[in-house]
């Protein structure tokens, strides 16, 4: 995958040189290019200006962004504008973006953008209902969540299939050595070596966590007959616990 990032602060992206995203670049699975659009700004490198009609703060000017985009070689890329009013980013969105050959990110700053910049974009993306100082941290988050889904980026030892949100359920609890840490032991079923029991326990734990923490996820999830039975059992246990505590 090729990623181009338009930003006033390329140095903020140093974290992407490390860990999984850094390794993906070393393996040649990913290329990231940074474009500081200040370098393409006319008018003594001014990238921002006051809003027409008055108002607080400064806006990114349209010219530096247009001229920077014109220099990027691209064949029908997805162009993502980081924008609090955009489509909320989630795992399904990351899976969609991981299918693309090229992504271009435009990172905002100051009070926002000249609206005409939006004629260049295919997607407006929001990280959530809060306001960041600039689009850089949001772009890094989207890049990280997307790149780890590209085939061969994660090594054989790790996989995203069981990750929370990938299957539609939250991930089950996990444990590693030692078996007993200061009196806190690992559930017996995980020590049993009985693969079928372990699979069923993990499925039940995933369903329980999802039901208790994010029941909204179950509204869009197709339960298998086994999952429907387990969920019924979990709901009954929860009801009995509540009655006992009343
Ligand atoms: C200070 S914010 C501008 C906020 C704008 N005045 C508003 O009310 O929507 C500057 C830039 O940070 C980025 N940004 C801020 N919050 C974001 C979020 N929740 N998701 C994605 N990008 C965000 C955008 O690129 C935005 O243009």
PDB file of C-alpha atoms and ligand atoms in Angstrom:
ATOM      1  CA  UNK A   1       0.000   0.000   0.000  1.00  0.00           C
ATOM      2  CA  UNK A   2       1.140   3.555  -0.706  1.00  0.00           C
ATOM      3  CA  UNK A   3       0.201   6.321   1.747  1.00  0.00           C
ATOM      4  CA  UNK A   4       0.691  10.058   1.166  1.00  0.00           C
ATOM      5  CA  UNK A   5       0.197  12.437   4.080  1.00  0.00           C
ATOM      6  CA  UNK A   6      -0.280  16.197   3.634  1.00  0.00           C
ATOM      7  CA  UNK A   7       0.754  17.857   6.879  1.00  0.00           C
ATOM      8  CA  UNK A   8       2.426  20.955   8.285  1.00  0.00           C
ATOM      9  CA  UNK A   9       4.200  18.746  10.857  1.00  0.00           C
ATOM     10  CA  UNK A  10       5.839  15.711   9.180  1.00  0.00           C
ATOM     11  CA  UNK A  11       8.081  15.265  12.243  1.00  0.00           C
ATOM     12  CA  UNK A  12       5.016  14.347  14.321  1.00  0.00           C
ATOM     13  CA  UNK A  13       4.784  11.046  12.424  1.00  0.00           C
ATOM     14  CA  UNK A  14       8.000   9.566  13.901  1.00  0.00           C
ATOM     15  CA  UNK A  15       6.005   6.875  15.809  1.00  0.00           C
ATOM     16  CA  UNK A  16       5.052   5.287  12.465  1.00  0.00           C
ATOM     17  CA  UNK A  17       8.738   4.354  11.958  1.00  0.00           C
ATOM     18  CA  UNK A  18       8.463   1.835  14.808  1.00  0.00           C
ATOM     19  CA  UNK A  19       6.695  -1.413  15.664  1.00  0.00           C
ATOM     20  CA  UNK A  20       4.315  -3.072  13.172  1.00  0.00           C
ATOM     21  CA  UNK A  21       3.920  -0.058  10.834  1.00  0.00           C
ATOM     22  CA  UNK A  22       7.701   0.493  10.776  1.00  0.00           C
ATOM     23  CA  UNK A  23       8.293  -3.201  10.006  1.00  0.00           C
ATOM     24  CA  UNK A  24       5.674  -3.115   7.219  1.00  0.00           C
ATOM     25  CA  UNK A  25       7.755  -0.380   5.553  1.00  0.00           C
ATOM     26  CA  UNK A  26      10.984  -2.368   6.028  1.00  0.00           C
ATOM     27  CA  UNK A  27       9.328  -5.428   4.446  1.00  0.00           C
ATOM     28  CA  UNK A  28       8.248  -3.331   1.435  1.00  0.00           C
ATOM     29  CA  UNK A  29       4.544  -3.859   2.145  1.00  0.00           C
ATOM     30  CA  UNK A  30       4.001  -0.169   2.806  1.00  0.00           C
ATOM     31  CA  UNK A  31       5.418   3.142   1.553  1.00  0.00           C
ATOM     32  CA  UNK A  32       4.634   6.397   3.376  1.00  0.00           C
ATOM     33  CA  UNK A  33       5.449   9.803   1.870  1.00  0.00           C
ATOM     34  CA  UNK A  34       5.041  13.077   3.754  1.00  0.00           C
ATOM     35  CA  UNK A  35       4.198  16.337   1.964  1.00  0.00           C
ATOM     36  CA  UNK A  36       4.625  19.553   3.910  1.00  0.00           C
ATOM     37  CA  UNK A  37       2.197  21.747   1.988  1.00  0.00           C
ATOM     38  CA  UNK A  38       3.830  24.909   3.378  1.00  0.00           C
ATOM     39  CA  UNK A  39       6.508  24.304   0.744  1.00  0.00           C
ATOM     40  CA  UNK A  40       3.893  24.744  -2.004  1.00  0.00           C
ATOM     41  CA  UNK A  41       2.278  27.869  -0.561  1.00  0.00           C
ATOM     42  CA  UNK A  42       2.372  31.028  -2.608  1.00  0.00           C
ATOM     43  CA  UNK A  43       2.247  34.405  -0.778  1.00  0.00           C
ATOM     44  CA  UNK A  44       5.448  33.998   1.284  1.00  0.00           C
ATOM     45  CA  UNK A  45       4.525  30.528   2.490  1.00  0.00           C
ATOM     46  CA  UNK A  46       1.256  31.495   4.181  1.00  0.00           C
ATOM     47  CA  UNK A  47      -0.845  28.382   4.641  1.00  0.00           C
ATOM     48  CA  UNK A  48      -3.641  30.053   6.635  1.00  0.00           C
ATOM     49  CA  UNK A  49      -5.815  33.153   6.467  1.00  0.00           C
ATOM     50  CA  UNK A  50      -8.762  34.848   8.192  1.00  0.00           C
ATOM     51  CA  UNK A  51     -12.279  33.588   7.448  1.00  0.00           C
ATOM     52  CA  UNK A  52     -14.452  35.610   5.062  1.00  0.00           C
ATOM     53  CA  UNK A  53     -17.374  37.058   7.010  1.00  0.00           C
ATOM     54  CA  UNK A  54     -15.220  37.357  10.140  1.00  0.00           C
ATOM     55  CA  UNK A  55     -14.938  35.018  13.084  1.00  0.00           C
ATOM     56  CA  UNK A  56     -12.418  33.407  15.383  1.00  0.00           C
ATOM     57  CA  UNK A  57      -9.189  31.749  14.269  1.00  0.00           C
ATOM     58  CA  UNK A  58      -7.504  31.037  10.974  1.00  0.00           C
ATOM     59  CA  UNK A  59      -8.386  28.632   8.144  1.00  0.00           C
ATOM     60  CA  UNK A  60      -6.143  26.506   5.918  1.00  0.00           C
ATOM     61  CA  UNK A  61      -5.963  28.109   2.476  1.00  0.00           C
ATOM     62  CA  UNK A  62      -7.070  26.149  -0.557  1.00  0.00           C
ATOM     63  CA  UNK A  63      -4.093  26.892  -2.878  1.00  0.00           C
ATOM     64  CA  UNK A  64      -1.289  25.041  -0.997  1.00  0.00           C
ATOM     65  CA  UNK A  65      -3.436  21.907  -0.679  1.00  0.00           C
ATOM     66  CA  UNK A  66      -4.516  21.922  -4.352  1.00  0.00           C
ATOM     67  CA  UNK A  67      -0.945  22.441  -5.609  1.00  0.00           C
ATOM     68  CA  UNK A  68       0.437  19.730  -3.310  1.00  0.00           C
ATOM     69  CA  UNK A  69      -2.224  17.254  -4.419  1.00  0.00           C
ATOM     70  CA  UNK A  70      -1.378  18.003  -8.070  1.00  0.00           C
ATOM     71  CA  UNK A  71       2.206  16.824  -7.427  1.00  0.00           C
ATOM     72  CA  UNK A  72       1.221  13.460  -5.955  1.00  0.00           C
ATOM     73  CA  UNK A  73       1.138  10.596  -8.439  1.00  0.00           C
ATOM     74  CA  UNK A  74      -2.125   8.806  -7.904  1.00  0.00           C
ATOM     75  CA  UNK A  75      -4.512   6.524  -9.710  1.00  0.00           C
ATOM     76  CA  UNK A  76      -7.995   6.834  -8.162  1.00  0.00           C
ATOM     77  CA  UNK A  77      -6.805   6.978  -4.517  1.00  0.00           C
ATOM     78  CA  UNK A  78      -9.047   7.337  -1.465  1.00  0.00           C
ATOM     79  CA  UNK A  79      -8.460  10.895  -0.239  1.00  0.00           C
ATOM     80  CA  UNK A  80      -9.209  11.209   3.474  1.00  0.00           C
ATOM     81  CA  UNK A  81      -9.717  14.551   5.154  1.00  0.00           C
ATOM     82  CA  UNK A  82      -9.379  14.398   8.949  1.00  0.00           C
ATOM     83  CA  UNK A  83     -12.451  16.238  10.161  1.00  0.00           C
ATOM     84  CA  UNK A  84     -14.451  16.096  13.430  1.00  0.00           C
ATOM     85  CA  UNK A  85     -17.732  16.199  11.466  1.00  0.00           C
ATOM     86  CA  UNK A  86     -16.727  13.211   9.299  1.00  0.00           C
ATOM     87  CA  UNK A  87     -17.691   9.522   9.303  1.00  0.00           C
ATOM     88  CA  UNK A  88     -16.706   8.000  12.621  1.00  0.00           C
ATOM     89  CA  UNK A  89     -13.699   5.701  12.299  1.00  0.00           C
ATOM     90  CA  UNK A  90     -14.144   2.078  13.410  1.00  0.00           C
ATOM     91  CA  UNK A  91     -12.871  -1.430  12.651  1.00  0.00           C
ATOM     92  CA  UNK A  92     -15.201  -1.900   9.668  1.00  0.00           C
ATOM     93  CA  UNK A  93     -13.910   1.372   8.198  1.00  0.00           C
ATOM     94  CA  UNK A  94     -10.296   0.202   8.744  1.00  0.00           C
ATOM     95  CA  UNK A  95     -11.094  -3.093   6.967  1.00  0.00           C
ATOM     96  CA  UNK A  96     -12.529  -1.125   4.045  1.00  0.00           C
ATOM     97  CA  UNK A  97      -9.432   1.108   3.783  1.00  0.00           C
ATOM     98  CA  UNK A  98      -7.065  -1.894   4.001  1.00  0.00           C
ATOM     99  CA  UNK A  99      -8.404  -3.040   0.595  1.00  0.00           C
ATOM    100  CA  UNK A 100      -7.096   0.113  -1.143  1.00  0.00           C
ATOM    101  CA  UNK A 101      -3.789   0.433  -3.024  1.00  0.00           C
ATOM    102  CA  UNK A 102      -3.303   4.098  -2.140  1.00  0.00           C
ATOM    103  CA  UNK A 103      -4.552   6.401   0.618  1.00  0.00           C
ATOM    104  CA  UNK A 104      -3.982  10.150   0.813  1.00  0.00           C
ATOM    105  CA  UNK A 105      -4.520  11.923   4.144  1.00  0.00           C
ATOM    106  CA  UNK A 106      -5.029  15.678   4.516  1.00  0.00           C
ATOM    107  CA  UNK A 107      -4.348  16.855   8.074  1.00  0.00           C
ATOM    108  CA  UNK A 108      -6.068  20.012   9.175  1.00  0.00           C
ATOM    109  CA  UNK A 109      -4.873  22.568  11.684  1.00  0.00           C
ATOM    110  CA  UNK A 110      -6.027  25.917  13.122  1.00  0.00           C
ATOM    111  CA  UNK A 111      -9.811  26.481  13.112  1.00  0.00           C
ATOM    112  CA  UNK A 112     -10.424  24.295  10.053  1.00  0.00           C
ATOM    113  CA  UNK A 113     -10.385  24.367   6.249  1.00  0.00           C
ATOM    114  CA  UNK A 114     -11.504  26.500   3.352  1.00  0.00           C
ATOM    115  CA  UNK A 115     -14.571  24.478   2.320  1.00  0.00           C
ATOM    116  CA  UNK A 116     -13.313  24.218  -1.297  1.00  0.00           C
ATOM    117  CA  UNK A 117     -10.579  21.803  -0.149  1.00  0.00           C
ATOM    118  CA  UNK A 118     -13.367  19.261   0.301  1.00  0.00           C
ATOM    119  CA  UNK A 119     -13.848  19.016  -3.486  1.00  0.00           C
ATOM    120  CA  UNK A 120     -10.589  17.002  -3.517  1.00  0.00           C
ATOM    121  CA  UNK A 121     -11.640  14.377  -0.998  1.00  0.00           C
ATOM    122  CA  UNK A 122     -13.509  11.083  -1.127  1.00  0.00           C
ATOM    123  CA  UNK A 123     -13.921  10.673   2.657  1.00  0.00           C
ATOM    124  CA  UNK A 124     -14.174  12.921   5.687  1.00  0.00           C
ATOM    125  CA  UNK A 125     -13.004  10.904   8.704  1.00  0.00           C
ATOM    126  CA  UNK A 126     -13.522  11.592  12.385  1.00  0.00           C
ATOM    127  CA  UNK A 127     -11.849   9.844  15.282  1.00  0.00           C
ATOM    128  CA  UNK A 128     -14.736  10.639  17.607  1.00  0.00           C
ATOM    129  CA  UNK A 129     -16.808  13.349  19.205  1.00  0.00           C
ATOM    130  CA  UNK A 130     -13.964  15.494  20.486  1.00  0.00           C
ATOM    131  CA  UNK A 131     -11.673  18.146  18.997  1.00  0.00           C
ATOM    132  CA  UNK A 132      -7.944  17.592  18.511  1.00  0.00           C
ATOM    133  CA  UNK A 133      -5.434  20.352  17.820  1.00  0.00           C
ATOM    134  CA  UNK A 134      -4.642  18.967  14.384  1.00  0.00           C
ATOM    135  CA  UNK A 135      -5.267  16.003  12.087  1.00  0.00           C
ATOM    136  CA  UNK A 136      -1.853  14.377  12.661  1.00  0.00           C
ATOM    137  CA  UNK A 137      -2.735  12.169  15.653  1.00  0.00           C
ATOM    138  CA  UNK A 138      -6.000  11.189  13.955  1.00  0.00           C
ATOM    139  CA  UNK A 139      -4.177  10.266  10.717  1.00  0.00           C
ATOM    140  CA  UNK A 140      -1.649   8.166  12.655  1.00  0.00           C
ATOM    141  CA  UNK A 141      -4.460   6.278  14.366  1.00  0.00           C
ATOM    142  CA  UNK A 142      -6.211   5.543  11.070  1.00  0.00           C
ATOM    143  CA  UNK A 143      -2.920   4.461   9.437  1.00  0.00           C
ATOM    144  CA  UNK A 144      -2.020   2.146  12.331  1.00  0.00           C
ATOM    145  CA  UNK A 145      -5.440   0.466  12.528  1.00  0.00           C
ATOM    146  CA  UNK A 146      -5.544   0.036   8.722  1.00  0.00           C
ATOM    147  CA  UNK A 147      -1.990  -1.135   8.041  1.00  0.00           C
ATOM    148  CA  UNK A 148      -2.147  -4.026  10.544  1.00  0.00           C
ATOM    149  CA  UNK A 149      -5.016  -5.478   8.466  1.00  0.00           C
ATOM    150  CA  UNK A 150      -2.978  -5.639   5.231  1.00  0.00           C
ATOM    151  CA  UNK A 151      -2.136  -9.306   4.495  1.00  0.00           C
ATOM    152  CA  UNK A 152       1.332 -10.366   5.763  1.00  0.00           C
ATOM    153  CA  UNK A 153       1.814  -7.219   7.897  1.00  0.00           C
ATOM    154  CA  UNK A 154       1.163  -9.111  11.137  1.00  0.00           C
ATOM    155  CA  UNK A 155       3.523 -12.048  11.605  1.00  0.00           C
ATOM    156  CA  UNK A 156       2.242 -15.626  11.833  1.00  0.00           C
ATOM    157  CA  UNK A 157       2.415 -15.425  15.632  1.00  0.00           C
ATOM    158  CA  UNK A 158      -0.237 -12.698  15.822  1.00  0.00           C
ATOM    159  CA  UNK A 159      -3.502 -12.322  14.030  1.00  0.00           C
ATOM    160  CA  UNK A 160      -6.296  -9.798  13.934  1.00  0.00           C
ATOM    161  CA  UNK A 161      -9.114 -12.329  13.377  1.00  0.00           C
ATOM    162  CA  UNK A 162      -9.900 -12.649  17.116  1.00  0.00           C
ATOM    163  CA  UNK A 163      -9.346  -8.956  17.890  1.00  0.00           C
ATOM    164  CA  UNK A 164     -12.198  -7.032  19.457  1.00  0.00           C
ATOM    165  CA  UNK A 165     -14.595  -5.763  16.738  1.00  0.00           C
ATOM    166  CA  UNK A 166     -13.062  -7.986  13.984  1.00  0.00           C
ATOM    167  CA  UNK A 167     -15.454 -10.857  14.608  1.00  0.00           C
ATOM    168  CA  UNK A 168     -18.195  -8.483  15.770  1.00  0.00           C
ATOM    169  CA  UNK A 169     -17.621  -9.433  19.440  1.00  0.00           C
ATOM    170  CA  UNK A 170     -15.193  -8.132  22.059  1.00  0.00           C
ATOM    171  CA  UNK A 171     -12.147 -10.297  22.689  1.00  0.00           C
ATOM    172  CA  UNK A 172     -12.134 -12.916  25.492  1.00  0.00           C
ATOM    173  CA  UNK A 173      -9.725 -12.580  28.489  1.00  0.00           C
ATOM    174  CA  UNK A 174      -6.217 -14.011  27.995  1.00  0.00           C
ATOM    175  CA  UNK A 175      -3.438 -15.198  30.326  1.00  0.00           C
ATOM    176  CA  UNK A 176       0.234 -16.100  30.066  1.00  0.00           C
ATOM    177  CA  UNK A 177       2.891 -17.476  32.455  1.00  0.00           C
ATOM    178  CA  UNK A 178       3.072 -17.763  35.459  1.00  0.00           C
ATOM    179  CA  UNK A 179       0.050 -19.920  36.306  1.00  0.00           C
ATOM    180  CA  UNK A 180      -0.107 -18.458  39.813  1.00  0.00           C
ATOM    181  CA  UNK A 181       0.794 -14.781  40.289  1.00  0.00           C
ATOM    182  CA  UNK A 182       0.466 -13.749  43.931  1.00  0.00           C
ATOM    183  CA  UNK A 183      -2.550 -15.984  44.439  1.00  0.00           C
ATOM    184  CA  UNK A 184      -4.257 -15.007  41.166  1.00  0.00           C
ATOM    185  CA  UNK A 185      -4.514 -18.190  39.108  1.00  0.00           C
ATOM    186  CA  UNK A 186      -5.433 -18.949  35.503  1.00  0.00           C
ATOM    187  CA  UNK A 187      -8.913 -20.468  34.803  1.00  0.00           C
ATOM    188  CA  UNK A 188      -8.641 -24.286  34.918  1.00  0.00           C
ATOM    189  CA  UNK A 189     -10.144 -24.788  31.468  1.00  0.00           C
ATOM    190  CA  UNK A 190      -7.138 -23.032  29.845  1.00  0.00           C
ATOM    191  CA  UNK A 191      -4.785 -25.507  31.559  1.00  0.00           C
ATOM    192  CA  UNK A 192      -6.849 -28.563  30.528  1.00  0.00           C
ATOM    193  CA  UNK A 193      -5.474 -28.998  26.999  1.00  0.00           C
ATOM    194  CA  UNK A 194      -9.072 -29.755  25.903  1.00  0.00           C
ATOM    195  CA  UNK A 195      -9.347 -27.690  22.698  1.00  0.00           C
ATOM    196  CA  UNK A 196     -13.123 -27.899  22.334  1.00  0.00           C
ATOM    197  CA  UNK A 197     -13.730 -26.794  25.939  1.00  0.00           C
ATOM    198  CA  UNK A 198     -11.256 -23.940  25.510  1.00  0.00           C
ATOM    199  CA  UNK A 199     -12.963 -22.775  22.289  1.00  0.00           C
ATOM    200  CA  UNK A 200     -16.378 -22.840  23.991  1.00  0.00           C
ATOM    201  CA  UNK A 201     -15.095 -21.032  27.091  1.00  0.00           C
ATOM    202  CA  UNK A 202     -13.548 -18.287  24.939  1.00  0.00           C
ATOM    203  CA  UNK A 203     -16.731 -17.902  22.925  1.00  0.00           C
ATOM    204  CA  UNK A 204     -18.793 -17.642  26.115  1.00  0.00           C
ATOM    205  CA  UNK A 205     -16.377 -15.050  27.570  1.00  0.00           C
ATOM    206  CA  UNK A 206     -16.517 -12.994  24.356  1.00  0.00           C
ATOM    207  CA  UNK A 207     -20.305 -13.046  24.378  1.00  0.00           C
ATOM    208  CA  UNK A 208     -20.466 -12.195  28.086  1.00  0.00           C
ATOM    209  CA  UNK A 209     -18.075  -9.224  27.719  1.00  0.00           C
ATOM    210  CA  UNK A 210     -19.923  -7.931  24.662  1.00  0.00           C
ATOM    211  CA  UNK A 211     -23.338  -8.318  26.332  1.00  0.00           C
ATOM    212  CA  UNK A 212     -22.185  -6.616  29.535  1.00  0.00           C
ATOM    213  CA  UNK A 213     -20.070  -3.787  28.024  1.00  0.00           C
ATOM    214  CA  UNK A 214     -21.284  -3.182  24.473  1.00  0.00           C
ATOM    215  CA  UNK A 215     -24.767  -4.703  23.993  1.00  0.00           C
ATOM    216  CA  UNK A 216     -25.211  -2.376  20.973  1.00  0.00           C
ATOM    217  CA  UNK A 217     -22.709  -4.558  19.038  1.00  0.00           C
ATOM    218  CA  UNK A 218     -25.086  -7.530  19.335  1.00  0.00           C
ATOM    219  CA  UNK A 219     -27.820  -5.587  17.478  1.00  0.00           C
ATOM    220  CA  UNK A 220     -25.882  -6.096  14.211  1.00  0.00           C
ATOM    221  CA  UNK A 221     -24.406  -9.532  14.975  1.00  0.00           C
ATOM    222  CA  UNK A 222     -25.772 -12.755  13.468  1.00  0.00           C
ATOM    223  CA  UNK A 223     -25.713 -15.250  16.360  1.00  0.00           C
ATOM    224  CA  UNK A 224     -25.088 -18.904  15.467  1.00  0.00           C
ATOM    225  CA  UNK A 225     -27.413 -21.402  17.251  1.00  0.00           C
ATOM    226  CA  UNK A 226     -24.537 -22.207  19.670  1.00  0.00           C
ATOM    227  CA  UNK A 227     -23.969 -18.494  20.390  1.00  0.00           C
ATOM    228  CA  UNK A 228     -27.714 -17.901  20.884  1.00  0.00           C
ATOM    229  CA  UNK A 229     -27.814 -20.724  23.492  1.00  0.00           C
ATOM    230  CA  UNK A 230     -24.734 -19.376  25.278  1.00  0.00           C
ATOM    231  CA  UNK A 231     -26.118 -15.837  25.311  1.00  0.00           C
ATOM    232  CA  UNK A 232     -29.408 -17.050  26.780  1.00  0.00           C
ATOM    233  CA  UNK A 233     -27.444 -18.843  29.527  1.00  0.00           C
ATOM    234  CA  UNK A 234     -25.419 -15.660  30.236  1.00  0.00           C
ATOM    235  CA  UNK A 235     -28.567 -13.516  30.444  1.00  0.00           C
ATOM    236  CA  UNK A 236     -30.207 -16.004  32.831  1.00  0.00           C
ATOM    237  CA  UNK A 237     -27.083 -16.053  35.032  1.00  0.00           C
ATOM    238  CA  UNK A 238     -26.994 -12.231  35.067  1.00  0.00           C
ATOM    239  CA  UNK A 239     -30.695 -12.080  36.056  1.00  0.00           C
ATOM    240  CA  UNK A 240     -30.146 -14.629  38.854  1.00  0.00           C
ATOM    241  CA  UNK A 241     -27.118 -12.674  40.143  1.00  0.00           C
ATOM    242  CA  UNK A 242     -29.113  -9.433  40.153  1.00  0.00           C
ATOM    243  CA  UNK A 243     -32.000 -11.090  42.044  1.00  0.00           C
ATOM    244  CA  UNK A 244     -29.542 -12.498  44.582  1.00  0.00           C
ATOM    245  CA  UNK A 245     -27.996  -9.036  45.113  1.00  0.00           C
ATOM    246  CA  UNK A 246     -31.402  -7.297  45.545  1.00  0.00           C
TER     247      UNK A 246
HETATM  248  C1  LIG B   1      -8.816  22.500  16.128  1.00  0.00           C
HETATM  249  S1  LIG B   1      -9.410  21.378  14.946  1.00  0.00           S
HETATM  250  C2  LIG B   1     -10.669  22.300  14.122  1.00  0.00           C
HETATM  251  C3  LIG B   1     -12.023  22.048  14.685  1.00  0.00           C
HETATM  252  C4  LIG B   1     -13.142  22.799  13.948  1.00  0.00           C
HETATM  253  N1  LIG B   1     -13.106  24.184  14.269  1.00  0.00           N
HETATM  254  C5  LIG B   1     -14.487  22.211  14.327  1.00  0.00           C
HETATM  255  O1  LIG B   1     -15.132  22.747  15.205  1.00  0.00           O
HETATM  256  O2  LIG B   1     -14.883  21.183  13.747  1.00  0.00           O
HETATM  257  C6  LIG B   1      -8.126  21.329  13.777  1.00  0.00           C
HETATM  258  C7  LIG B   1      -8.033  20.063  12.946  1.00  0.00           C
HETATM  259  O3  LIG B   1      -7.794  18.946  13.764  1.00  0.00           O
HETATM  260  C8  LIG B   1      -8.309  17.781  13.156  1.00  0.00           C
HETATM  261  N2  LIG B   1      -9.261  17.153  14.082  1.00  0.00           N
HETATM  262  C9  LIG B   1      -9.718  17.667  15.235  1.00  0.00           C
HETATM  263  N3  LIG B   1     -10.559  16.839  15.838  1.00  0.00           N
HETATM  264  C10 LIG B   1     -10.637  15.738  15.061  1.00  0.00           C
HETATM  265  C11 LIG B   1     -11.362  14.514  15.170  1.00  0.00           C
HETATM  266  N4  LIG B   1     -12.181  14.266  16.175  1.00  0.00           N
HETATM  267  N5  LIG B   1     -11.208  13.611  14.182  1.00  0.00           N
HETATM  268  C12 LIG B   1     -10.392  13.844  13.130  1.00  0.00           C
HETATM  269  N6  LIG B   1      -9.677  14.995  12.988  1.00  0.00           N
HETATM  270  C13 LIG B   1      -9.799  15.932  13.942  1.00  0.00           C
HETATM  271  C14 LIG B   1      -8.982  18.223  11.861  1.00  0.00           C
HETATM  272  O4  LIG B   1      -8.069  18.014  10.804  1.00  0.00           O
HETATM  273  C15 LIG B   1      -9.245  19.690  12.142  1.00  0.00           C
HETATM  274  O5  LIG B   1      -9.353  20.453  10.971  1.00  0.00           O
END
